[in-house]
Coordinates of C-alpha atoms and ligand atoms in Angstrom, one line a residue:
Chain A
M1 CA 1.6 -12.1 26.1
T2 CA 5.1 -13.2 26.7
L3 CA 7.7 -10.8 28.1
Q4 CA 10.4 -13.3 27.4
R5 CA 13.4 -11.8 25.8
T6 CA 14.1 -13.2 22.3
P7 CA 17.5 -12.5 20.8
H8 CA 16.0 -12.2 17.3
A9 CA 14.1 -9.4 15.8
V10 CA 12.9 -11.7 13.0
K11 CA 12.9 -15.5 13.0
A12 CA 11.3 -17.2 10.0
T13 CA 11.5 -20.8 8.9
G14 CA 10.4 -22.4 5.7
L15 CA 8.6 -19.5 4.3
V16 CA 6.7 -20.3 1.2
K17 CA 4.5 -18.2 -1.0
T18 CA 2.9 -19.5 -4.2
F19 CA 1.1 -17.6 -6.9
G20 CA -0.8 -20.2 -8.8
D21 CA 1.9 -22.8 -9.6
F22 CA 4.7 -20.4 -9.2
R23 CA 6.7 -20.5 -6.0
A24 CA 7.7 -16.9 -5.6
V25 CA 9.2 -17.6 -2.1
D26 CA 10.3 -21.2 -1.9
G27 CA 11.3 -22.3 1.6
I28 CA 13.3 -19.4 3.0
D29 CA 14.7 -19.4 6.6
L30 CA 15.6 -16.0 8.0
E31 CA 17.1 -14.8 11.3
V32 CA 17.6 -11.1 11.9
R33 CA 19.3 -10.3 15.1
R34 CA 18.4 -7.3 17.2
G35 CA 20.2 -4.1 16.4
E36 CA 21.7 -5.2 13.1
I37 CA 21.2 -4.2 9.5
F38 CA 20.3 -7.4 7.6
G39 CA 20.5 -7.2 3.9
V40 CA 18.5 -9.4 1.5
L41 CA 20.2 -9.3 -1.8
G42 CA 18.7 -10.6 -5.0
P43 CA 18.0 -9.8 -8.7
N44 CA 14.6 -8.7 -10.1
G45 CA 12.0 -11.3 -9.4
A46 CA 14.0 -13.1 -6.7
G47 CA 11.1 -12.8 -4.2
K48 CA 12.4 -10.0 -2.0
T49 CA 9.3 -7.9 -1.9
T50 CA 7.1 -11.0 -1.6
M51 CA 9.1 -12.2 1.4
L52 CA 9.0 -8.8 3.1
S53 CA 5.2 -8.5 2.4
M54 CA 4.7 -11.9 4.1
L55 CA 6.6 -10.8 7.2
A56 CA 4.7 -7.5 7.2
T57 CA 1.3 -9.2 7.2
L58 CA 0.6 -7.8 3.7
L59 CA 0.6 -11.2 2.1
S60 CA -0.6 -14.4 3.8
I61 CA 2.1 -17.0 4.6
D62 CA 1.3 -20.1 2.7
E63 CA 3.7 -22.4 4.5
G64 CA 6.3 -21.9 7.3
Q65 CA 6.5 -19.9 10.5
A66 CA 7.5 -16.4 11.3
E67 CA 8.0 -14.5 14.5
I68 CA 8.9 -10.9 15.1
F69 CA 10.2 -10.1 18.6
G70 CA 8.6 -13.4 19.6
V71 CA 5.1 -12.4 18.2
D72 CA 3.7 -14.9 15.7
V73 CA 3.1 -13.2 12.4
R74 CA 0.3 -15.5 11.3
R75 CA -1.6 -15.5 14.5
E76 CA -1.3 -11.9 15.7
P77 CA -1.0 -9.7 12.6
H78 CA -2.4 -6.7 14.5
R79 CA 0.4 -6.8 17.0
I80 CA 3.0 -7.2 14.3
R81 CA 1.8 -4.1 12.6
Q82 CA 2.5 -2.1 15.8
L83 CA 6.1 -3.3 15.8
L84 CA 6.9 -2.6 12.2
G85 CA 7.7 0.4 10.1
V86 CA 7.4 -0.6 6.4
T87 CA 8.8 1.4 3.6
G88 CA 7.8 -0.3 0.4
Q89 CA 9.5 -0.5 -2.9
Y90 CA 7.1 2.1 -4.3
A91 CA 6.3 5.3 -2.5
S92 CA 3.2 4.8 -0.3
V93 CA 2.2 8.3 0.5
D94 CA -0.9 10.2 -0.4
E95 CA -0.5 12.2 -3.6
N96 CA -3.4 14.4 -2.8
L97 CA -1.9 15.6 0.5
T98 CA 1.1 17.7 1.4
A99 CA 4.1 16.3 3.1
S100 CA 3.1 17.4 6.6
E101 CA -0.5 16.4 6.1
N102 CA 0.7 12.9 5.1
L103 CA 2.7 12.6 8.3
W104 CA -0.1 13.9 10.4
L105 CA -2.5 11.5 8.8
F106 CA -0.3 8.4 9.5
G107 CA 0.3 9.6 13.0
R108 CA -3.4 10.1 13.8
L109 CA -4.2 6.7 12.3
Q110 CA -1.8 5.1 14.7
G111 CA -3.4 6.8 17.7
V112 CA -1.0 9.8 18.1
A113 CA -2.8 12.8 19.5
S114 CA -3.4 15.6 17.0
R115 CA -0.9 18.1 18.5
E116 CA 1.7 15.5 19.0
A117 CA 1.3 14.2 15.5
K118 CA 1.9 17.7 14.2
E119 CA 5.1 18.1 16.3
T120 CA 6.3 14.7 15.1
A121 CA 5.6 15.6 11.5
E122 CA 7.6 18.8 11.9
R123 CA 10.5 17.0 13.6
L124 CA 10.6 14.3 10.9
L125 CA 10.4 16.9 8.1
L126 CA 13.4 18.6 9.6
Q127 CA 15.3 15.4 10.1
F128 CA 14.8 14.4 6.5
A129 CA 15.5 17.9 5.1
L130 CA 12.0 18.3 3.8
E131 CA 10.9 21.3 5.9
E132 CA 10.8 23.6 2.9
A133 CA 8.6 21.2 1.0
A134 CA 6.3 20.7 4.0
D135 CA 3.3 22.3 2.5
K136 CA 3.9 21.2 -1.1
P137 CA 1.6 18.6 -2.6
I138 CA 3.5 15.3 -3.1
S139 CA 2.8 15.4 -6.8
Q140 CA 5.5 18.1 -7.0
F141 CA 8.1 16.1 -5.2
S142 CA 11.2 14.6 -6.8
G143 CA 11.8 10.9 -6.6
G144 CA 14.4 11.3 -3.8
M145 CA 12.1 13.6 -1.8
R146 CA 9.3 11.0 -2.1
R147 CA 11.5 8.3 -0.9
R148 CA 12.6 10.3 2.1
L149 CA 9.1 11.2 3.0
D150 CA 8.1 7.6 2.6
L151 CA 10.8 6.6 5.1
A152 CA 9.8 9.4 7.5
A153 CA 6.3 8.1 7.4
S154 CA 7.5 4.7 8.6
L155 CA 9.2 6.2 11.6
I156 CA 6.4 8.1 13.2
T157 CA 5.8 5.7 16.1
R158 CA 9.5 4.8 16.3
P159 CA 9.0 1.2 15.5
P160 CA 11.8 -1.2 16.8
L161 CA 12.0 -3.0 13.4
I162 CA 12.1 -1.3 10.1
F163 CA 11.6 -2.9 6.7
L164 CA 13.1 -1.1 3.7
D165 CA 12.4 -2.5 0.3
E166 CA 15.0 -1.2 -2.1
P167 CA 15.4 2.1 -0.3
T168 CA 17.8 3.6 -2.8
T169 CA 16.6 2.3 -6.2
G170 CA 16.3 5.2 -8.5
L171 CA 18.3 7.7 -6.4
D172 CA 21.3 9.6 -7.6
P173 CA 24.7 8.8 -6.0
R174 CA 24.6 11.8 -3.6
T175 CA 21.0 11.1 -2.4
R176 CA 21.9 7.5 -2.1
G177 CA 24.8 8.3 0.2
Q178 CA 22.4 10.5 2.3
M179 CA 20.0 7.6 2.5
W180 CA 22.7 5.3 3.7
D181 CA 23.6 7.8 6.4
T182 CA 20.0 8.0 7.5
I183 CA 19.8 4.2 7.7
R184 CA 22.9 4.0 9.8
G185 CA 21.5 6.7 12.0
L186 CA 18.4 4.6 12.6
V187 CA 20.4 1.6 13.8
A188 CA 22.5 3.8 16.0
D189 CA 19.2 4.9 17.5
G190 CA 18.4 1.3 18.5
S191 CA 16.3 0.1 15.6
T192 CA 16.8 -3.1 13.7
I193 CA 16.7 -3.0 9.9
L194 CA 15.8 -5.5 7.3
L195 CA 16.5 -4.1 3.9
T196 CA 16.4 -5.5 0.4
T197 CA 18.6 -4.4 -2.4
Q198 CA 19.8 -5.3 -5.9
Y199 CA 23.0 -3.4 -5.3
L200 CA 25.9 -5.4 -4.1
D201 CA 27.8 -2.4 -3.0
E202 CA 24.9 -1.3 -0.9
A203 CA 24.6 -4.6 0.9
D204 CA 28.4 -4.5 1.4
Q205 CA 28.3 -1.0 2.7
L206 CA 25.3 -1.2 5.0
A207 CA 24.6 -4.7 6.1
D208 CA 26.1 -6.6 9.0
R209 CA 24.8 -9.8 7.5
I210 CA 23.5 -10.7 4.1
A211 CA 21.2 -13.3 2.7
V212 CA 21.5 -13.8 -1.0
I213 CA 18.3 -15.0 -2.6
D214 CA 17.6 -16.1 -6.1
R215 CA 14.3 -17.5 -7.6
G216 CA 12.7 -17.7 -4.2
R217 CA 15.5 -19.6 -2.5
K218 CA 18.3 -18.6 -0.2
V219 CA 21.6 -19.4 -1.9
A220 CA 24.0 -18.0 0.7
E221 CA 24.1 -16.2 4.0
G222 CA 26.8 -14.6 6.0
T223 CA 28.7 -11.4 6.7
P224 CA 29.9 -9.5 3.6
E225 CA 33.4 -10.7 4.5
E226 CA 32.4 -14.3 4.7
L227 CA 30.6 -14.2 1.4
K228 CA 33.6 -12.7 -0.2
T229 CA 36.0 -15.2 1.1
S230 CA 33.7 -18.0 0.1
V231 CA 34.8 -17.4 -3.5
G232 CA 38.5 -17.3 -2.8
D233 CA 40.7 -15.0 -0.9
S234 CA 41.3 -12.6 -3.7
T235 CA 40.4 -12.1 -7.4
L236 CA 42.7 -11.5 -10.3
Q237 CA 40.8 -9.3 -12.8
L238 CA 42.2 -9.4 -16.3
Q239 CA 41.3 -7.4 -19.4
L240 CA 42.8 -9.0 -22.5
S241 CA 44.0 -6.6 -25.2
D242 CA 42.4 -8.8 -27.8
G243 CA 39.0 -10.4 -27.1
A244 CA 39.8 -13.1 -29.6
D245 CA 42.5 -14.5 -27.2
Q246 CA 39.9 -15.5 -24.7
A247 CA 39.8 -19.2 -25.4
L248 CA 43.6 -19.4 -25.3
A249 CA 43.7 -17.4 -22.0
I250 CA 41.1 -19.8 -20.4
D251 CA 43.4 -22.7 -21.3
V252 CA 46.4 -21.0 -19.8
V253 CA 44.5 -20.3 -16.5
R254 CA 43.3 -23.9 -16.4
K255 CA 46.8 -25.2 -16.8
V256 CA 48.4 -22.9 -14.3
L257 CA 45.7 -23.1 -11.5
G258 CA 43.7 -26.1 -12.4
E259 CA 40.6 -23.9 -12.3
E260 CA 38.3 -22.1 -14.7
P261 CA 38.2 -18.3 -14.8
V262 CA 34.8 -16.6 -14.5
L263 CA 33.9 -14.7 -17.6
T264 CA 32.1 -11.4 -17.2
P265 CA 29.7 -10.1 -19.9
E266 CA 32.3 -7.7 -21.2
S267 CA 34.4 -9.1 -24.0
G268 CA 37.9 -10.2 -23.1
R269 CA 37.4 -9.7 -19.4
M270 CA 37.7 -12.4 -16.9
N271 CA 38.0 -12.9 -13.1
V272 CA 40.2 -15.6 -11.6
A273 CA 39.5 -16.6 -8.1
L274 CA 42.8 -17.1 -6.1
D275 CA 43.4 -19.0 -2.9
D276 CA 46.6 -17.1 -2.6
A277 CA 47.3 -13.7 -4.1
N278 CA 50.8 -14.8 -5.0
R279 CA 49.5 -17.1 -7.6
A280 CA 48.6 -14.1 -9.7
A281 CA 52.2 -13.9 -10.9
D282 CA 52.1 -17.5 -12.2
V283 CA 49.0 -16.7 -14.3
L284 CA 50.6 -13.5 -15.7
I285 CA 53.8 -15.4 -16.6
G286 CA 51.7 -18.1 -18.3
L287 CA 49.9 -15.5 -20.3
R288 CA 53.1 -13.8 -21.4
Q289 CA 54.6 -17.2 -22.4
A290 CA 51.5 -17.9 -24.6
G291 CA 51.9 -14.5 -26.2
I292 CA 48.5 -13.1 -24.9
G293 CA 48.5 -9.3 -24.4
I294 CA 46.8 -7.7 -21.4
S295 CA 45.5 -4.2 -21.3
S296 CA 44.7 -4.0 -17.6
V297 CA 45.2 -6.2 -14.5
S298 CA 44.3 -5.9 -10.9
V299 CA 44.2 -8.1 -7.8
D300 CA 41.4 -7.4 -5.4
K301 CA 39.2 -8.7 -2.7
P302 CA 36.3 -10.3 -4.6
T303 CA 33.3 -8.0 -5.1
L304 CA 29.8 -9.2 -4.2
D305 CA 29.1 -9.3 -7.9
E306 CA 31.5 -12.1 -8.2
V307 CA 30.1 -13.7 -5.1
F308 CA 26.7 -13.6 -6.8
L309 CA 28.0 -15.0 -10.0
A310 CA 29.7 -17.8 -8.3
L311 CA 26.7 -18.6 -6.0
T312 CA 23.9 -18.5 -8.5
G313 CA 25.6 -19.4 -11.7
H314 CA 24.2 -16.3 -13.4
D315 CA 24.6 -12.6 -13.5
T316 CA 22.9 -10.2 -11.2
G317 CA 21.3 -8.5 -14.1
E318 CA 17.8 -8.9 -15.4
S319 CA 18.5 -12.5 -16.3
S320 CA 16.2 -14.8 -14.3
D321 CA 16.1 -16.6 -17.6
P322 CA 18.2 -19.7 -17.6
T323 CA 19.1 -19.4 -21.3
D324 CA 21.2 -16.3 -20.4
D325 CA 23.6 -18.5 -18.4
R326 CA 25.1 -20.0 -21.5
D327 CA 28.1 -17.8 -21.8
L328 CA 28.8 -17.7 -18.0
E329 CA 31.0 -20.5 -16.9
V330 CA 31.6 -20.7 -13.3
A331 CA 34.8 -21.9 -11.8
R332 CA 34.1 -24.3 -9.0
Chain B
M1 CA 28.2 -2.4 14.3
S2 CA 26.7 -3.2 17.6
T3 CA 24.4 -6.2 17.9
T4 CA 23.9 -5.7 21.6
T5 CA 20.8 -4.6 23.4
E6 CA 19.2 -1.2 23.2
A7 CA 20.1 -0.4 26.7
P8 CA 23.2 1.7 26.0
N9 CA 21.3 3.8 23.5
E10 CA 18.6 4.8 26.0
T11 CA 20.9 7.2 27.8
Q12 CA 21.9 8.9 24.6
E13 CA 18.3 9.7 23.7
P14 CA 18.4 13.5 23.5
R15 CA 15.0 15.0 22.7
E16 CA 12.4 12.6 23.8
M17 CA 11.5 10.6 26.8
R18 CA 13.5 7.5 27.5
R19 CA 13.1 5.2 24.6
L20 CA 11.1 2.1 25.5
T21 CA 12.8 -1.2 25.3
V22 CA 11.6 -3.7 22.8
E23 CA 10.1 -5.8 25.5
E24 CA 8.1 -2.8 26.8
I25 CA 6.9 -2.0 23.2
V26 CA 5.9 -5.6 22.6
A27 CA 4.0 -5.8 25.9
R28 CA 2.1 -2.6 25.0
T29 CA 0.9 -3.8 21.7
S30 CA -2.9 -4.4 21.6
T31 CA -4.4 -7.4 19.9
H32 CA -7.2 -5.5 18.2
N33 CA -8.6 -2.0 17.8
S34 CA -11.1 -0.8 20.3
L35 CA -14.3 0.8 19.1
R36 CA -12.9 4.2 20.1
D37 CA -9.8 3.6 18.0
T38 CA -11.9 2.5 15.0
V39 CA -14.1 5.6 15.2
S40 CA -11.1 7.9 15.5
Q41 CA -9.4 6.2 12.5
T42 CA -12.6 6.5 10.5
I43 CA -12.9 10.2 11.2
T44 CA -9.2 10.6 10.2
M45 CA -9.9 8.8 7.0
A46 CA -12.9 11.0 6.4
W47 CA -10.7 14.0 6.9
R48 CA -8.4 12.7 4.2
S49 CA -11.3 12.3 1.8
L50 CA -12.5 15.8 2.5
K51 CA -9.1 17.2 1.7
K52 CA -9.1 15.3 -1.5
M53 CA -12.5 16.6 -2.4
R54 CA -11.4 20.1 -1.8
R55 CA -8.4 19.7 -4.1
N56 CA -10.4 18.0 -6.8
P57 CA -13.6 20.1 -6.9
E58 CA -14.8 18.2 -10.0
Q59 CA -16.0 15.6 -7.5
F60 CA -18.9 18.0 -6.8
F61 CA -20.0 18.4 -10.4
D62 CA -22.4 15.5 -10.4
V63 CA -24.1 16.5 -7.2
I64 CA -24.5 20.1 -8.4
I65 CA -25.3 19.8 -12.1
Q66 CA -27.6 16.8 -11.7
P67 CA -30.2 18.3 -9.3
L68 CA -30.3 21.5 -11.4
L69 CA -30.7 19.7 -14.7
F70 CA -32.8 16.7 -13.8
T71 CA -35.3 18.4 -11.7
A72 CA -36.1 21.0 -14.4
M73 CA -35.9 18.5 -17.2
F74 CA -38.0 15.7 -15.8
T75 CA -40.6 18.0 -14.4
Y76 CA -41.2 19.9 -17.7
I77 CA -40.9 16.9 -20.0
F78 CA -43.0 14.4 -18.1
G79 CA -45.2 16.7 -16.0
G80 CA -48.0 17.2 -18.6
A81 CA -48.0 13.6 -19.8
I82 CA -48.0 11.9 -16.5
S83 CA -49.9 14.2 -14.1
G84 CA -51.7 16.5 -16.5
S85 CA -49.7 19.6 -15.4
V86 CA -46.3 20.5 -14.1
S87 CA -47.5 21.7 -10.7
S88 CA -49.5 18.6 -10.0
Y89 CA -46.5 16.4 -11.0
M90 CA -44.1 18.2 -8.6
P91 CA -45.2 16.3 -5.4
L92 CA -44.7 13.0 -7.3
I93 CA -41.4 13.8 -9.1
I94 CA -39.4 15.9 -6.6
P95 CA -39.1 13.0 -4.1
G96 CA -38.4 10.7 -7.0
I97 CA -35.6 12.9 -8.2
L98 CA -34.3 13.1 -4.7
A99 CA -33.9 9.4 -4.6
Q100 CA -32.5 9.1 -8.0
T101 CA -29.9 11.9 -7.3
A102 CA -29.0 10.2 -4.1
L103 CA -28.4 7.0 -5.9
T104 CA -26.2 8.4 -8.6
A105 CA -24.3 10.4 -6.0
C106 CA -23.5 7.4 -4.0
M107 CA -22.7 5.4 -7.1
A108 CA -19.4 7.3 -7.4
M109 CA -18.2 5.7 -4.2
G110 CA -17.3 2.5 -5.9
T111 CA -15.3 4.0 -8.7
Q112 CA -13.5 6.4 -6.3
L113 CA -12.6 3.7 -3.9
R114 CA -11.3 1.4 -6.6
E115 CA -9.1 4.2 -8.0
D116 CA -8.0 5.0 -4.5
M117 CA -7.2 1.5 -3.6
D118 CA -4.9 1.1 -6.5
K119 CA -2.7 3.9 -5.2
G120 CA 0.5 3.4 -3.2
V121 CA -1.0 5.0 0.0
F122 CA -3.3 2.0 0.4
D123 CA -0.2 -0.2 0.8
R124 CA 0.7 1.8 3.8
F125 CA -2.9 1.7 5.2
K126 CA -2.7 -2.1 5.0
S127 CA 0.6 -2.1 6.9
L128 CA -0.7 0.1 9.7
P129 CA -2.5 -1.3 12.7
I130 CA -5.8 0.2 11.8
A131 CA -9.3 -1.3 11.7
R132 CA -10.0 -2.7 8.3
I133 CA -13.3 -0.9 8.1
A134 CA -11.7 2.6 8.5
P135 CA -10.4 3.0 5.0
L136 CA -13.9 2.2 3.7
A137 CA -16.0 3.9 6.3
G138 CA -14.0 7.1 6.2
P139 CA -14.7 7.9 2.6
A140 CA -18.3 6.9 3.1
L141 CA -18.6 9.4 6.0
A142 CA -17.0 12.2 3.9
D143 CA -19.3 11.5 1.0
V144 CA -22.3 12.5 3.2
I145 CA -21.4 16.1 2.3
R146 CA -22.1 15.3 -1.4
Y147 CA -25.5 13.8 -0.5
V148 CA -26.3 16.9 1.5
I149 CA -25.5 19.1 -1.4
A150 CA -27.5 16.9 -3.8
A151 CA -30.6 16.7 -1.6
T152 CA -30.5 20.4 -0.7
L153 CA -30.2 21.6 -4.3
T154 CA -32.9 19.3 -5.6
I155 CA -35.4 20.6 -3.0
L156 CA -34.4 24.2 -3.6
V157 CA -34.8 23.9 -7.4
G158 CA -38.2 22.3 -6.7
L159 CA -39.2 25.2 -4.5
V160 CA -38.0 27.7 -7.1
M161 CA -40.1 25.9 -9.7
G162 CA -43.2 26.3 -7.6
Y163 CA -43.2 23.1 -5.5
R164 CA -45.0 23.7 -2.2
P165 CA -44.5 20.6 0.0
G166 CA -47.7 19.8 2.0
G167 CA -45.7 18.4 4.9
G168 CA -44.3 21.8 5.7
F169 CA -40.8 22.5 6.9
V170 CA -40.5 19.6 9.3
G171 CA -41.8 17.1 6.7
T172 CA -39.5 18.5 4.1
L173 CA -36.6 18.2 6.5
G174 CA -37.5 14.7 7.3
G175 CA -37.6 13.8 3.5
W176 CA -34.2 15.5 3.1
A177 CA -32.7 13.6 6.0
L178 CA -34.1 10.3 4.8
T179 CA -32.6 10.9 1.4
I180 CA -29.2 11.4 2.9
V181 CA -29.5 8.3 5.1
A182 CA -30.6 6.2 2.1
A183 CA -27.7 7.5 0.0
W184 CA -25.2 6.7 2.7
S185 CA -26.7 3.2 3.1
L186 CA -26.9 2.4 -0.6
A187 CA -23.3 3.6 -1.0
W188 CA -22.2 0.4 0.8
I189 CA -23.4 -1.6 -2.2
F190 CA -21.0 0.4 -4.4
T191 CA -18.2 0.3 -1.9
W192 CA -18.5 -3.5 -2.0
L193 CA -18.3 -3.4 -5.8
G194 CA -15.2 -1.2 -5.5
T195 CA -13.5 -3.8 -3.4
I196 CA -14.3 -6.8 -5.6
A197 CA -13.9 -5.4 -9.2
R198 CA -10.6 -5.4 -10.9
S199 CA -10.7 -1.9 -12.3
A200 CA -12.4 1.4 -11.9
Q201 CA -14.0 1.0 -15.4
A202 CA -15.4 -2.3 -14.3
V203 CA -16.9 -0.7 -11.2
Q204 CA -18.4 2.1 -13.3
G205 CA -20.0 -0.4 -15.7
I206 CA -21.4 -2.7 -13.1
S207 CA -22.6 0.3 -11.0
M208 CA -24.6 1.6 -14.1
M209 CA -26.2 -1.8 -14.5
I210 CA -27.3 -1.7 -10.9
M211 CA -28.2 2.0 -10.8
F212 CA -30.6 2.1 -13.8
P213 CA -32.9 -0.8 -12.8
L214 CA -32.9 0.4 -9.2
S215 CA -33.9 3.9 -10.1
F216 CA -36.1 3.4 -13.1
M217 CA -37.8 0.2 -12.1
S218 CA -39.2 2.0 -9.1
N219 CA -42.0 4.4 -8.5
A220 CA -39.7 7.4 -8.7
F221 CA -41.0 8.8 -11.9
V222 CA -44.4 7.2 -12.5
K223 CA -47.0 5.5 -10.3
E224 CA -46.4 1.7 -10.4
D225 CA -50.1 0.9 -11.1
T226 CA -49.5 2.0 -14.7
M227 CA -46.9 -0.8 -15.1
P228 CA -47.4 -4.5 -16.0
D229 CA -47.8 -6.9 -13.1
W230 CA -44.4 -8.5 -13.3
L231 CA -42.7 -5.1 -13.2
Q232 CA -44.9 -4.1 -10.3
A233 CA -43.7 -7.1 -8.4
F234 CA -40.1 -5.8 -8.7
V235 CA -41.0 -2.2 -8.1
K236 CA -42.7 -3.2 -4.8
V237 CA -39.6 -5.0 -3.4
N238 CA -37.1 -2.4 -4.7
P239 CA -35.8 -0.5 -1.7
V240 CA -35.7 2.6 -3.7
S241 CA -39.4 2.5 -4.1
H242 CA -39.8 2.4 -0.4
V243 CA -37.5 5.4 0.0
V244 CA -39.4 7.3 -2.6
T245 CA -42.8 6.6 -1.0
A246 CA -41.4 7.4 2.4
V247 CA -40.0 10.7 1.2
R248 CA -43.3 11.5 -0.5
D249 CA -45.2 10.8 2.7
L250 CA -42.9 12.9 4.7
M251 CA -42.7 15.9 2.3
N252 CA -46.2 16.0 1.0
E253 CA -48.2 14.9 4.0
G254 CA -45.7 15.3 6.9
R255 CA -46.6 11.8 8.1
L256 CA -44.5 9.1 9.5
T257 CA -46.0 6.2 7.6
A258 CA -45.1 2.5 7.6
D259 CA -43.1 3.2 4.4
V260 CA -40.8 5.4 6.4
G261 CA -40.2 2.5 8.7
W262 CA -39.7 0.1 5.8
A263 CA -37.3 2.5 4.1
L264 CA -35.2 2.8 7.2
F265 CA -35.3 -1.0 7.7
G266 CA -34.2 -1.5 4.1
C267 CA -31.2 0.9 4.7
V268 CA -30.2 -1.1 7.8
V269 CA -30.4 -4.4 5.9
V270 CA -28.3 -3.0 3.1
V271 CA -25.6 -1.8 5.4
A272 CA -25.7 -4.9 7.5
I273 CA -25.1 -7.0 4.4
F274 CA -22.7 -4.9 2.4
A275 CA -20.5 -3.3 5.0
P276 CA -19.2 -6.7 6.3
L277 CA -19.0 -8.0 2.7
S278 CA -16.9 -5.0 1.8
V279 CA -14.5 -5.4 4.8
R280 CA -14.1 -9.1 4.0
S281 CA -13.2 -8.6 0.4
Y282 CA -11.0 -5.6 1.2
K283 CA -9.1 -7.9 3.6
R284 CA -8.8 -10.5 0.9
H285 CA -7.1 -8.0 -1.3
L286 CA -4.1 -8.1 1.1
Ligands
ATP401 N1 0.6 -10.8 -6.8 C1 1.4 -11.6 -7.6 N2 0.8 -12.5 -8.4 C2 1.6 -13.3 -9.2 N3 2.9 -13.3 -9.2 C3 3.6 -12.4 -8.4 C4 2.8 -11.6 -7.5 N4 3.7 -10.8 -6.8 C5 4.9 -11.2 -7.2 N5 4.9 -12.2 -8.2 C6 6.0 -12.9 -8.8 O1 6.8 -13.3 -7.8 C7 8.2 -13.2 -8.2 C8 8.9 -12.4 -7.1 O2 8.4 -11.1 -7.1 P1 9.0 -10.0 -6.1 O3 8.3 -8.8 -6.3 O4 9.0 -10.6 -4.7 O5 10.5 -9.9 -6.6 P2 11.6 -8.9 -6.1 O6 12.7 -9.7 -5.6 O7 11.0 -7.9 -5.1 O8 12.0 -8.2 -7.4 P3 12.3 -6.6 -7.7 O9 13.8 -6.5 -7.5 O10 12.0 -6.5 -9.2 O11 11.5 -5.8 -6.9 C9 8.2 -12.5 -9.5 O12 8.4 -13.4 -10.5 C10 6.8 -11.9 -9.6 O13 6.4 -11.9 -11.0
MG402 MG1 10.7 -5.9 -5.1

């Protein structure tokens, strides 16, 4: 047993997981520092859950190395399980038990004495605003309540590292905001968090650092700010009055800036990456001279949506299918 | 956002004792579960199964209906034909039905476990530092209550119908206990099935295919000397036959015969083979 202090909560290199011929996780390196919220961002099927499961000892690691607080994941899975709180993508609580019975059960299984497990359950139910539902069977819980209970169940032993797999998927905006606050609270309490999400704004809001993964590979990593600047300093967002002018407008932008605009799926809408926000005026003048009408215009910091589009060459939507990329031209 | 150490936070800890540093937590982790941990986890898992049974009482239907129905049915239908009269068939058939009821009762283990394992809560069990046998042994322990009900009811129905066991109270108690031990042991076969099959239906189908030959190709309902030689050969090695003979010896004669020894030995062998197999294939599901 080493008592050596490692600066990393998670350090993984070259992680690979294959299902048959399919490489669901295809050589991912990951470093999560202590005390941070690390966001793994990726569309459906990117390999987020698979990667978390490998780190959480739920799936074997086919290739590569992983350490959590200096403990080798492959060699000492039992110790890893004592360091982690895992909240999976789908609620993993017992439908046949009540909320407090669930928490008691998971406490007891982890060696917490019966009385103490009961007190911990009460405290957590209070903390997650579930005290009124304490004795209700889970089958009567709403999606948001389930998610909260699920998270509470991962915190019983106060693990130093918490995995959250899409913690807010399916929650309404208000509940989502509450979940964000809870997550921030956990970090303030000294925990390290590795979370996955499909929502760019969530990663932007919560994460100190983000890894963008797509089709099992990491395509970018950095702070939300870094990722945003990597696609230009600011973005000019244009909505043409007439979608038919699109081709003409692309020509104009190319002529003025020497770059292609990024088309979004909506008709007549395009984003233009700018090195310098002042160039926006040049584009607008060019459009006016070409007689192209504009219904709305804005200059903004790029959103993570645009980052994603620029990095992966396709939308964040359901499209892992390369044929969907046809109409998405990326300015580089 | 602070990426510094946990040290500053420790002082802000309001409610609980000082929060351990990560180094201390890492140093405290154990490399495996002790036997004591394993037993405690198994008991906790059994508690969970009992709660589940209480909330789904239909899980008791088979162990209540079957003893009532089968004991009366088999005795009155076959009694005259096989032993000449109902009362002379009783000492033969009641132990037979005990074994058969035990077998069908423990057969449900596999299906239950398969259904259970497909639920989200098993994902959490897998992520917790618990012994891999606990989620399997817990339900098996809780299931004993069903075997107790099945065995007790079968004997009671027999008594009501006029069965007077020659082995007296102690012999009957011995037969009762052996039935329960056998059911618990054989349940591991079905537990194993539950961990390898793809669906609950598949488990159900395979269990039936195992249960019927085991119970009918035994001496549970008729004496084996009425059967063809090749069948007798199977009947003699069938562990259920040994259990039936042992229960008959205990209940009818109150004797601890060699068959009691063989029956217990058979139980030990079944558990020794199928418990590790189950744990292995449960682990592989991860
Ligand atoms: N057990 C499995 N067997 C075969 N393929 C699998 C298995 N688990 C995952 N996959 C495949 O691996 C890929 C990555 O899946 P994963 O669940 O990790 O994606 P994800 O990023 O979590 O997606 P989502 O946002 O939809 O949860 C998918 O194409 C999926 O079909
Ligand atoms: Mg997922």
